[in-house]
Amino acid sequence: MYDINYETLKKIIMAVVLVVLLILIVVTSLYTVNETEQAMITTFGKLTSIEEAGLHIKAPWPIQKRKKVAVNRTQKLQIGYYSEDEKNTESIESESKMITGDYNIVNVDFFIEWKISDPYKYLYKFNDPSEILKMISQSSARSIIGSKNVDDILTTGKSAIQAEIKEKILAKLQEYDLGIQIIDVKIQDSEPPTEEVILAFKEVETAKQEKETRINEAMAYQNKTIPQAESNADKMVRDAESYKESRINEANGQVSKFNAMYEEYIKNKEINKTRMYFETLEQILPGITVYIEAADSANIDKMLPLKSFTNGGND
Amino acid sequence: MNKRIMLFIIIVLSILVLFLLLSSVVTVKENQYAYVSRFSKYIKTVDRAGLFLKAPFLDKVEYIPKNSMLYDIPPSEVLTADKKTIVVDNFTVWQIDDAYTYKRTVSGIPEIKNRINAIVYNAVKNTFSAMMQADIINSDSDSIDNVNHIITKMVNEQLKSYGVSAITVEVKRFDLPAANESAVFQRMISERKQMAEKFRADGNLEAQKMVNETNKQAGIILSKAKATSEQLKGEAEQEYMKIMQDAYGTQDRAEYYKFVRSLEALRNTIKGDKTLILSSDSYLVKVLTGTD
């Protein structure tokens, strides 16, 4: 009985060991690769094939090993800041602070989008290619920023500077040959280094606005005053013109009235004249006391009192 | 009994053979050298990936990195030609070229890193002490490449003896010492304040000029108009008098006018209880006595 148990036990153990070995072999021989990756297959350490997406078989570990590389995935390198979702950012001043060409200091945050372009180089030529990319990016940015003015960096030249940084990184990448391809380089943010300096820069913008406002106000004043003056001037001249016209009309009116009366008068000059005398005298003499000095004497005492004509006095 | 012993011997032998096999086979990865030595004596360096044979149990294999490695060197302060301090932060990407020389001269990665640190510091110090601080900082981007090349060359000269070399040694960043920095910030602030003042002053000046010009123009417009209107008024009076004079131009009409006008004067002045004293040859007397 002791013998039989020993035999079967041995067989069972061997069977179990075989099954476990088989499972291990199967598990390390079958593998899948998904769309964003490639698998590097090494045989005894040497790279023997690169496999694309799908289900594959290889010799079991440790004869053949596989290493997956995310070849088609776009990766993002943030420099000067850290942000999970592009909304909340944490500033990393030790990376973003840079000296400008005109001896000012700015903080520049930027990011680089890149892809693995050559998985062999990426895995085996360098020990930490993404970190090397980060160093290259920082040194490229620093050298470009160091050749520019603070005003260009903060306002007008941002997109040109961005392009120059990208160019520099690409040039260095040629030198290093990292197996990495740059998709894009963008300046995320650039601003003065401290709160106080930011305020001083803002003050300049405010002052610029103020200048513009002043000039606009003066322009508005001009646009209001000149037309007003022209309209007043116009009125002045027109009033004078109409005065002239009415004065001429007045004169003409008086003249035609005079002429009309004269025509009538002339028709019978003597009679009209006499009539007019008497009419006037009728009007003026009532109540008037008249003293006429005698024709032959200059003595004012001798006077002929002439009572009111209409009081029955006869010549 | 014999059978079991034989089985046992077979198993032990197979295990020994297995060990022998394992001990004579070397796998080398794509990014490493295999440094093979026998009793501390160098035999060979395997620098290709794959499977290689060595003498079992006698030969020892050490793996040495073949790939290029990044070393971010800690920043250091250097003095420039114009006695100013600047903080330089370098990095280098280097690799072991000759495993034999490397193993002979250096005890390991930490030691070679220390060596690199010292060599780079020296090169940086010597290079920047010959340059003015302004030229270092305000460089067009090609001149710093030049400096990097010079430093790399200097460093590689020294690294040769360790069997390593650097692809490049680059400046990652420059910094000013903290005291200088706050001076720069102050200067930036006062510069901006000046700029703001200038904008405001310019704005006021320009605006004032425009207002003055506008007022001047308006004045001119009005004074021209005034002159014209005065002239017109003058012409008006001229015309009036001319017309009247033409009307009273002839002798007869002039007399008639005189006659009518004096009657009107009489009417207007002699009213009510007035007393007239007239000389006998006054016109009015003539009128009254009809002797005209």
XYZ file of C-alpha atoms in Angstrom:
607
model
C 0.000 0.000 0.000
C 2.904 2.317 0.738
C 4.308 1.624 -2.695
C 1.130 2.271 -4.606
C 0.525 5.627 -2.925
C 4.116 6.704 -3.620
C 3.776 5.865 -7.289
C 0.520 7.672 -7.861
C 1.678 10.628 -5.808
C 4.790 10.912 -7.992
C 2.650 10.734 -11.118
C 0.218 13.327 -9.816
C 3.022 15.720 -8.868
C 4.636 15.272 -12.270
C 1.328 15.856 -14.012
C 0.701 19.024 -12.018
C 4.203 20.300 -12.716
C 3.755 19.583 -16.438
C 0.410 21.373 -16.534
C 1.830 24.420 -14.726
C 4.773 24.480 -17.114
C 2.421 24.223 -20.075
C 0.295 27.088 -18.777
C 3.401 29.219 -18.238
C 4.587 28.480 -21.728
C 1.225 29.346 -23.275
C 0.855 32.526 -21.247
C 4.244 33.866 -22.254
C 3.946 32.745 -25.847
C 0.674 34.394 -26.774
C 0.253 38.135 -26.723
C -1.813 40.905 -28.252
C -0.747 44.255 -29.560
C -3.289 47.077 -29.790
C -3.572 49.881 -32.347
C -1.511 52.487 -30.524
C 1.506 50.258 -29.977
C 4.162 48.076 -31.447
C 5.796 45.108 -29.697
C 9.575 44.705 -29.772
C 10.488 41.035 -29.713
C 13.970 40.138 -28.514
C 15.504 36.694 -28.793
C 18.123 36.137 -26.130
C 18.385 39.903 -25.832
C 18.714 40.729 -29.512
C 15.916 42.547 -31.311
C 14.542 40.147 -33.870
C 11.199 41.567 -34.889
C 8.735 44.401 -34.423
C 5.072 43.360 -34.368
C 2.003 45.431 -35.244
C -1.545 45.257 -33.864
C -3.104 41.833 -33.476
C -2.671 38.464 -31.799
C 0.841 36.983 -31.977
C 2.812 33.982 -30.852
C 6.428 33.851 -29.755
C 8.814 31.515 -28.024
C 8.144 31.433 -24.288
C 10.007 33.495 -21.741
C 13.002 33.678 -21.243
C 13.898 32.711 -24.775
C 11.917 35.538 -26.330
C 10.809 38.592 -24.452
C 8.392 41.268 -25.559
C 8.342 44.982 -24.815
C 5.410 47.177 -25.869
C 6.042 50.692 -27.110
C 3.268 53.282 -27.524
C 4.276 54.312 -31.008
C 1.190 56.085 -32.316
C 0.206 57.848 -29.150
C 0.671 61.625 -28.989
C 2.414 62.545 -25.767
C 2.516 65.914 -24.098
C 5.485 67.433 -22.316
C 4.702 70.414 -20.091
C 7.482 72.803 -19.208
C 7.198 75.499 -16.568
C 3.876 74.224 -15.316
C 1.946 71.155 -14.424
C -1.664 70.557 -15.330
C -3.807 67.465 -15.563
C -6.641 68.936 -17.526
C -5.295 72.146 -19.059
C -7.525 74.064 -16.675
C -5.891 74.037 -13.292
C -2.208 74.741 -13.669
C 0.524 74.727 -11.127
C 3.494 76.867 -11.911
C 6.966 75.372 -11.782
C 9.126 78.441 -11.510
C 12.417 76.608 -11.656
C 11.526 75.630 -15.203
C 9.639 78.680 -16.404
C 11.804 81.542 -15.201
C 14.097 82.848 -17.961
C 16.333 85.818 -18.574
C 15.531 87.866 -21.672
C 17.918 89.497 -24.088
C 17.289 92.925 -22.599
C 18.101 91.807 -19.057
C 14.561 91.310 -17.904
C 13.107 88.196 -16.321
C 9.966 86.450 -17.505
C 8.074 83.230 -16.815
C 7.342 81.226 -19.945
C 5.204 78.087 -19.838
C 5.125 75.960 -22.931
C 4.283 72.464 -24.053
C 5.541 70.064 -26.657
C 3.504 67.417 -28.373
C 5.581 64.491 -29.562
C 5.416 60.917 -30.728
C 7.787 57.991 -30.761
C 8.935 57.736 -34.349
C 11.533 55.005 -34.075
C 10.868 52.464 -31.287
C 14.288 50.810 -31.523
C 16.155 54.108 -31.008
C 13.672 55.184 -28.373
C 14.128 52.021 -26.302
C 17.757 51.170 -26.742
C 19.810 54.165 -27.799
C 19.081 56.321 -24.777
C 18.270 55.611 -21.176
C 15.564 58.284 -20.774
C 14.621 59.863 -24.090
C 11.576 61.794 -22.894
C 13.619 63.409 -20.152
C 16.344 64.261 -22.661
C 13.648 65.872 -24.804
C 12.687 67.945 -21.798
C 16.264 69.111 -21.286
C 16.648 69.937 -24.974
C 13.395 71.888 -24.926
C 14.478 73.926 -21.946
C 17.851 74.764 -23.417
C 16.293 75.649 -26.782
C 13.693 77.887 -25.187
C 16.306 79.572 -23.058
C 18.519 80.347 -26.010
C 15.649 81.817 -28.038
C 14.263 83.843 -25.131
C 17.775 85.092 -24.405
C 17.866 86.707 -27.816
C 14.545 88.534 -27.576
C 13.104 91.604 -25.860
C 10.659 91.376 -23.004
C 7.969 93.195 -24.985
C 8.239 90.764 -27.894
C 8.052 87.830 -25.533
C 5.055 89.064 -23.600
C 2.998 90.467 -26.434
C 3.769 90.901 -30.075
C 6.280 88.194 -30.901
C 4.727 85.181 -29.187
C 3.907 83.129 -32.258
C 7.199 83.911 -33.970
C 9.093 82.925 -30.830
C 7.093 79.733 -30.544
C 8.061 78.834 -34.103
C 11.719 79.590 -33.423
C 11.746 77.384 -30.348
C 10.229 74.558 -32.355
C 12.857 75.018 -35.058
C 15.659 74.904 -32.507
C 14.318 71.765 -30.855
C 14.012 70.089 -34.239
C 17.605 71.004 -35.095
C 18.887 69.570 -31.828
C 16.796 66.466 -32.297
C 18.688 65.867 -35.541
C 21.935 65.959 -33.593
C 20.781 63.556 -30.915
C 18.617 61.251 -33.028
C 16.315 60.264 -30.161
C 13.757 58.363 -32.210
C 11.213 61.062 -31.320
C 9.152 63.201 -33.665
C 7.877 66.657 -32.691
C 4.268 67.395 -33.553
C 3.912 70.878 -32.121
C 5.434 73.421 -29.759
C 3.162 76.045 -28.213
C 3.674 78.759 -25.647
C 0.996 78.170 -23.066
C 1.552 81.366 -21.140
C 4.149 84.086 -20.776
C 4.074 86.696 -18.061
C 6.204 88.901 -15.844
C 7.888 87.150 -12.939
C 6.182 88.551 -9.860
C 2.829 90.063 -8.902
C 4.392 93.487 -8.493
C 5.933 93.392 -11.953
C 2.673 92.148 -13.466
C 0.926 95.161 -11.968
C 3.545 97.494 -13.407
C 3.012 95.979 -16.854
C -0.733 96.313 -16.481
C -0.270 99.957 -15.565
C 1.390 100.529 -18.921
C -1.595 99.051 -20.695
C -3.927 101.226 -18.645
C -1.843 104.285 -19.493
C -1.986 103.396 -23.182
C -5.754 103.204 -22.919
C -5.857 106.525 -21.142
C -3.813 108.132 -23.903
C -6.189 106.804 -26.507
C -9.195 107.997 -24.540
C -7.747 111.496 -24.251
C -7.129 111.660 -27.952
C -10.596 110.347 -28.720
C -12.095 112.959 -26.444
C -10.146 115.676 -28.242
C -11.299 114.262 -31.545
C -14.902 114.283 -30.375
C -14.467 117.871 -29.282
C -13.131 118.716 -32.719
C -15.993 116.933 -34.428
C -18.455 118.842 -32.350
C -16.855 122.306 -32.340
C -15.898 122.785 -35.967
C -19.320 122.006 -37.443
C -20.871 124.161 -34.715
C -18.569 127.050 -35.620
C -19.294 126.583 -39.302
C -23.001 126.609 -38.670
C -22.738 129.765 -36.528
C -20.594 131.370 -39.202
C -23.071 130.438 -41.857
C -25.929 131.889 -39.867
C -23.995 135.106 -39.300
C -23.411 135.559 -43.002
C -26.957 134.638 -43.926
C -28.361 137.050 -41.372
C -26.200 139.799 -42.847
C -27.306 138.842 -46.357
C -30.930 138.932 -45.358
C -30.382 142.264 -43.580
C -28.871 143.643 -46.759
C -31.769 142.384 -48.780
C -34.362 143.743 -46.415
C -32.590 147.091 -46.242
C -32.638 147.288 -50.030
C -36.268 146.284 -50.037
C -37.002 148.900 -47.425
C -35.268 151.496 -49.520
C -37.127 150.412 -52.624
C -40.347 150.378 -50.726
C -39.852 153.910 -49.458
C -38.801 155.035 -52.879
C -41.870 153.598 -54.598
C -44.103 155.114 -51.948
C -42.371 158.473 -52.419
C -42.587 158.189 -56.179
C -46.247 157.377 -56.018
C -46.927 160.366 -53.817
C -44.787 162.604 -55.980
C -46.636 161.569 -59.120
C -49.876 162.545 -57.504
C -48.398 165.778 -56.139
C -46.922 166.793 -59.473
C -50.262 166.431 -61.244
C -51.398 169.517 -59.402
C -48.422 170.884 -57.658
C -49.702 174.243 -56.366
C -53.006 172.962 -55.103
C -51.473 169.945 -53.425
C -48.827 172.014 -51.796
C -51.338 174.429 -50.405
C -53.579 171.632 -49.265
C -50.772 169.968 -47.440
C -49.784 173.193 -45.717
C -53.253 173.711 -44.417
C -53.665 170.108 -43.347
C -50.511 170.290 -41.341
C -51.423 173.604 -39.816
C -54.770 172.155 -38.862
C -52.996 169.466 -37.040
C -50.376 171.423 -35.268
C -51.870 174.783 -34.463
C -54.650 173.912 -32.036
C -53.477 175.054 -28.624
C -50.248 176.600 -29.887
C -49.365 180.214 -29.160
C -47.288 181.743 -31.920
C -45.266 184.864 -31.741
C -43.923 186.237 -34.960
C -41.192 188.791 -34.917
C -41.914 191.904 -36.968
C -40.157 191.938 -40.298
C -38.551 195.317 -39.811
C -37.137 194.902 -36.390
C -34.808 192.507 -34.712
C -36.254 193.358 -31.351
C -37.805 190.272 -29.929
C -40.226 192.293 -27.799
C -42.266 193.437 -30.713
C -44.168 190.514 -31.683
C -47.371 189.866 -33.354
C -49.293 187.462 -31.273
C -51.135 185.220 -33.568
C -53.780 183.272 -31.867
C -54.681 179.866 -32.871
C -55.507 179.803 -36.512
C -58.581 177.834 -36.037
C -59.914 180.040 -33.364
C -61.458 182.138 -36.069
C -58.278 184.131 -36.758
C -58.130 185.389 -40.306
C -55.085 186.319 -42.180
C 18.033 -0.643 -5.749
C 20.448 -0.105 -8.629
C 17.721 1.250 -10.795
C 16.847 3.913 -8.293
C 20.454 4.915 -7.757
C 20.974 5.112 -11.470
C 17.890 7.296 -11.832
C 19.186 9.515 -9.083
C 22.593 9.763 -10.765
C 20.920 10.559 -14.093
C 18.872 13.329 -12.513
C 21.893 14.783 -10.761
C 23.938 14.611 -13.947
C 21.173 16.283 -15.942
C 20.981 19.046 -13.389
C 24.770 19.465 -13.580
C 24.623 19.572 -17.378
C 21.859 22.138 -17.149
C 23.965 24.291 -14.884
C 26.944 23.884 -17.180
C 24.818 25.001 -20.104
C 23.412 27.953 -18.270
C 26.869 28.993 -17.163
C 28.345 29.026 -20.644
C 25.597 30.991 -22.288
C 25.412 34.772 -22.138
C 22.473 36.898 -23.302
C 23.300 40.492 -24.074
C 20.538 43.103 -24.457
C 20.477 45.771 -27.142
C 21.537 48.514 -24.730
C 24.396 46.857 -22.873
C 27.931 45.579 -23.143
C 28.947 42.249 -21.615
C 32.331 42.593 -19.945
C 33.854 39.150 -19.675
C 36.665 38.500 -17.218
C 38.430 35.406 -15.934
C 39.902 35.548 -12.465
C 39.737 39.356 -12.658
C 41.616 39.392 -15.950
C 39.885 40.989 -18.900
C 38.939 38.573 -21.670
C 36.633 40.465 -24.011
C 33.778 42.911 -24.408
C 30.664 41.742 -26.205
C 29.030 44.769 -27.779
C 26.375 43.128 -29.938
C 23.063 41.909 -28.648
C 22.166 38.243 -28.629
C 23.430 34.896 -27.343
C 27.136 34.303 -26.723
C 29.261 31.569 -25.263
C 31.814 31.797 -22.473
C 33.827 29.382 -20.447
C 31.459 27.921 -17.862
C 32.087 28.778 -14.230
C 35.444 30.305 -15.032
C 34.339 33.410 -16.869
C 32.485 36.193 -15.041
C 30.120 38.518 -16.926
C 29.338 42.059 -15.901
C 26.838 44.178 -17.785
C 27.790 47.729 -18.579
C 25.323 50.213 -20.081
C 25.877 50.832 -23.778
C 23.131 53.393 -24.261
C 23.511 57.167 -23.971
C 22.642 58.446 -20.545
C 21.286 61.750 -19.357
C 23.048 63.451 -16.494
C 21.387 66.652 -15.248
C 24.346 68.317 -13.575
C 23.515 70.392 -10.485
C 23.777 74.140 -11.102
C 26.934 76.024 -10.180
C 27.977 79.631 -9.832
C 30.664 81.079 -12.067
C 32.294 84.469 -12.237
C 32.230 86.316 -15.535
C 34.951 88.494 -17.037
C 33.311 91.591 -15.556
C 33.333 90.023 -12.097
C 29.622 89.273 -12.067
C 28.106 86.075 -10.745
C 25.927 83.899 -12.883
C 24.331 80.550 -12.086
C 24.817 77.971 -14.830
C 22.730 74.797 -15.049
C 24.095 72.221 -17.505
C 23.116 68.781 -18.625
C 25.006 66.249 -20.634
C 24.181 63.114 -22.593
C 27.109 60.735 -22.441
C 27.929 57.082 -23.051
C 30.604 54.525 -22.364
C 32.602 53.951 -25.545
C 35.237 51.548 -24.318
C 34.147 49.154 -21.570
C 37.684 47.968 -20.847
C 39.093 51.464 -20.179
C 35.984 52.362 -18.242
C 36.196 49.366 -15.907
C 39.885 49.962 -15.412
C 39.638 53.634 -14.479
C 36.284 53.998 -12.787
C 34.613 52.009 -10.052
C 31.056 52.626 -11.191
C 28.443 55.008 -12.480
C 28.355 57.270 -9.405
C 32.093 57.840 -9.649
C 32.088 58.658 -13.352
C 29.234 61.060 -12.725
C 31.308 62.863 -10.120
C 34.176 63.079 -12.573
C 31.880 64.457 -15.258
C 30.507 67.012 -12.815
C 33.981 68.279 -11.961
C 35.196 68.329 -15.569
C 32.128 70.199 -16.784
C 32.388 72.726 -13.967
C 35.969 73.422 -14.934
C 35.152 73.845 -18.593
C 32.201 76.114 -17.808
C 34.201 78.204 -15.384
C 37.046 78.695 -17.854
C 34.793 79.507 -20.760
C 32.516 81.978 -18.992
C 35.251 83.755 -17.085
C 36.458 85.019 -20.450
C 33.049 86.436 -21.377
C 31.154 89.497 -20.179
C 27.907 88.779 -18.357
C 25.902 90.828 -20.864
C 27.275 88.828 -23.778
C 26.427 85.573 -22.069
C 22.836 86.528 -21.326
C 21.968 88.584 -24.340
C 23.089 86.226 -27.000
C 21.583 85.589 -30.319
C 20.657 81.970 -30.184
C 23.565 80.805 -32.306
C 26.275 82.117 -30.061
C 25.213 79.965 -27.149
C 25.455 76.970 -29.485
C 29.030 78.006 -30.073
C 29.714 78.094 -26.342
C 28.120 74.667 -25.940
C 30.358 73.254 -28.666
C 33.456 74.686 -27.081
C 32.544 73.290 -23.666
C 31.670 69.885 -25.149
C 35.026 69.703 -26.858
C 36.873 70.660 -23.695
C 34.968 68.049 -21.672
C 35.501 65.264 -24.191
C 39.255 65.890 -24.171
C 39.242 65.010 -20.495
C 36.743 62.157 -20.695
C 38.824 60.204 -23.202
C 40.969 58.768 -20.460
C 37.919 57.150 -18.874
C 36.675 55.515 -22.042
C 33.512 57.642 -22.081
C 32.391 60.570 -24.199
C 29.610 63.107 -24.257
C 27.342 63.666 -27.245
C 26.909 67.208 -26.000
C 27.204 69.296 -22.897
C 24.535 71.989 -23.015
C 23.450 74.910 -20.929
C 19.912 74.203 -19.782
C 19.458 77.563 -18.107
C 21.158 80.648 -16.732
C 20.012 82.311 -13.558
C 21.043 85.421 -11.712
C 21.830 85.178 -8.010
C 18.852 86.047 -5.827
C 20.041 89.546 -4.924
C 20.560 90.430 -8.604
C 17.135 89.080 -9.398
C 15.290 91.393 -7.087
C 17.322 94.287 -8.475
C 16.160 93.250 -11.954
C 12.551 93.136 -10.791
C 12.835 96.630 -9.324
C 14.340 97.917 -12.525
C 11.588 96.301 -14.583
C 8.971 97.954 -12.396
C 10.475 101.439 -12.598
C 10.986 101.060 -16.363
C 7.310 100.252 -16.788
C 6.292 103.124 -14.535
C 8.265 105.488 -16.734
C 6.640 104.080 -19.839
C 3.201 104.549 -18.312
C 4.025 108.137 -17.400
C 5.196 108.823 -20.915
C 2.015 107.447 -22.441
C -0.089 109.613 -20.164
C 1.998 112.704 -20.848
C 1.945 112.081 -24.589
C -1.773 111.556 -24.484
C -2.383 114.799 -22.631
C -0.095 116.736 -24.935
C -1.602 115.445 -28.116
C -5.116 115.954 -26.846
C -4.317 119.487 -25.782
C -2.780 120.271 -29.155
C -5.855 118.995 -30.922
C -8.143 121.065 -28.722
C -6.043 124.176 -29.309
C -6.015 123.610 -33.038
C -9.755 123.062 -33.035
C -10.332 126.280 -31.119
C -8.059 128.146 -33.465
C -9.898 126.817 -36.514
C -13.252 127.667 -35.018
C -12.030 131.184 -34.250
C -10.859 131.679 -37.786
C -14.149 130.459 -39.198
C -16.118 132.806 -36.986
C -13.939 135.848 -37.570
C -14.095 135.338 -41.341
C -17.836 135.150 -41.107
C -17.935 138.268 -38.956
C -15.881 140.176 -41.515
C -18.146 139.046 -44.316
C -21.256 139.952 -42.403
C -19.910 143.398 -41.518
C -19.050 143.934 -45.125
C -22.545 142.924 -46.165
C -24.076 145.264 -43.631
C -21.908 148.057 -44.968
C -22.993 147.250 -48.496
C -26.561 147.235 -47.284
C -26.305 150.800 -45.987
C -24.490 151.849 -49.114
C -27.230 150.417 -51.306
C -29.904 152.002 -49.157
C -28.416 155.422 -49.405
C -27.765 155.065 -53.118
C -31.332 154.066 -53.774
C -32.680 156.917 -51.687
C -30.341 159.373 -53.316
C -31.308 158.237 -56.792
C -34.908 158.640 -55.796
C -34.383 162.237 -54.641
C -31.972 162.858 -57.491
C -33.821 165.486 -59.489
C -34.344 169.048 -58.289
C -38.104 168.800 -58.175
C -38.077 165.599 -56.225
C -35.545 166.958 -53.796
C -37.705 169.936 -53.125
C -40.776 167.828 -52.676
C -38.903 165.649 -50.261
C -37.704 168.641 -48.294
C -41.221 169.983 -48.160
C -42.811 166.758 -46.998
C -40.076 166.073 -44.501
C -40.392 169.486 -42.877
C -44.154 169.098 -42.592
C -43.525 165.806 -40.853
C -41.010 167.409 -38.537
C -43.541 170.073 -37.655
C -46.155 167.483 -36.926
C -43.852 165.547 -34.690
C -42.481 168.393 -32.698
C -45.280 170.882 -32.338
C -47.933 169.296 -30.227
C -50.008 170.310 -27.366
C -49.523 173.545 -25.418
C -46.408 174.785 -26.898
C -45.291 178.333 -27.616
C -43.459 179.115 -30.787
C -41.343 182.151 -31.310
C -40.506 182.619 -34.945
C -38.639 185.183 -36.925
C -40.538 186.556 -39.879
C -38.287 185.052 -42.422
C -38.445 181.596 -40.991
C -39.693 178.956 -43.278
C -42.541 178.090 -40.995
C -43.777 181.648 -41.092
C -43.604 181.507 -44.796
C -45.701 178.395 -44.684
C -48.168 179.933 -42.232
C -48.608 183.135 -44.197
C -48.548 181.355 -47.508
C -45.749 183.498 -48.805
C -43.650 180.577 -50.012
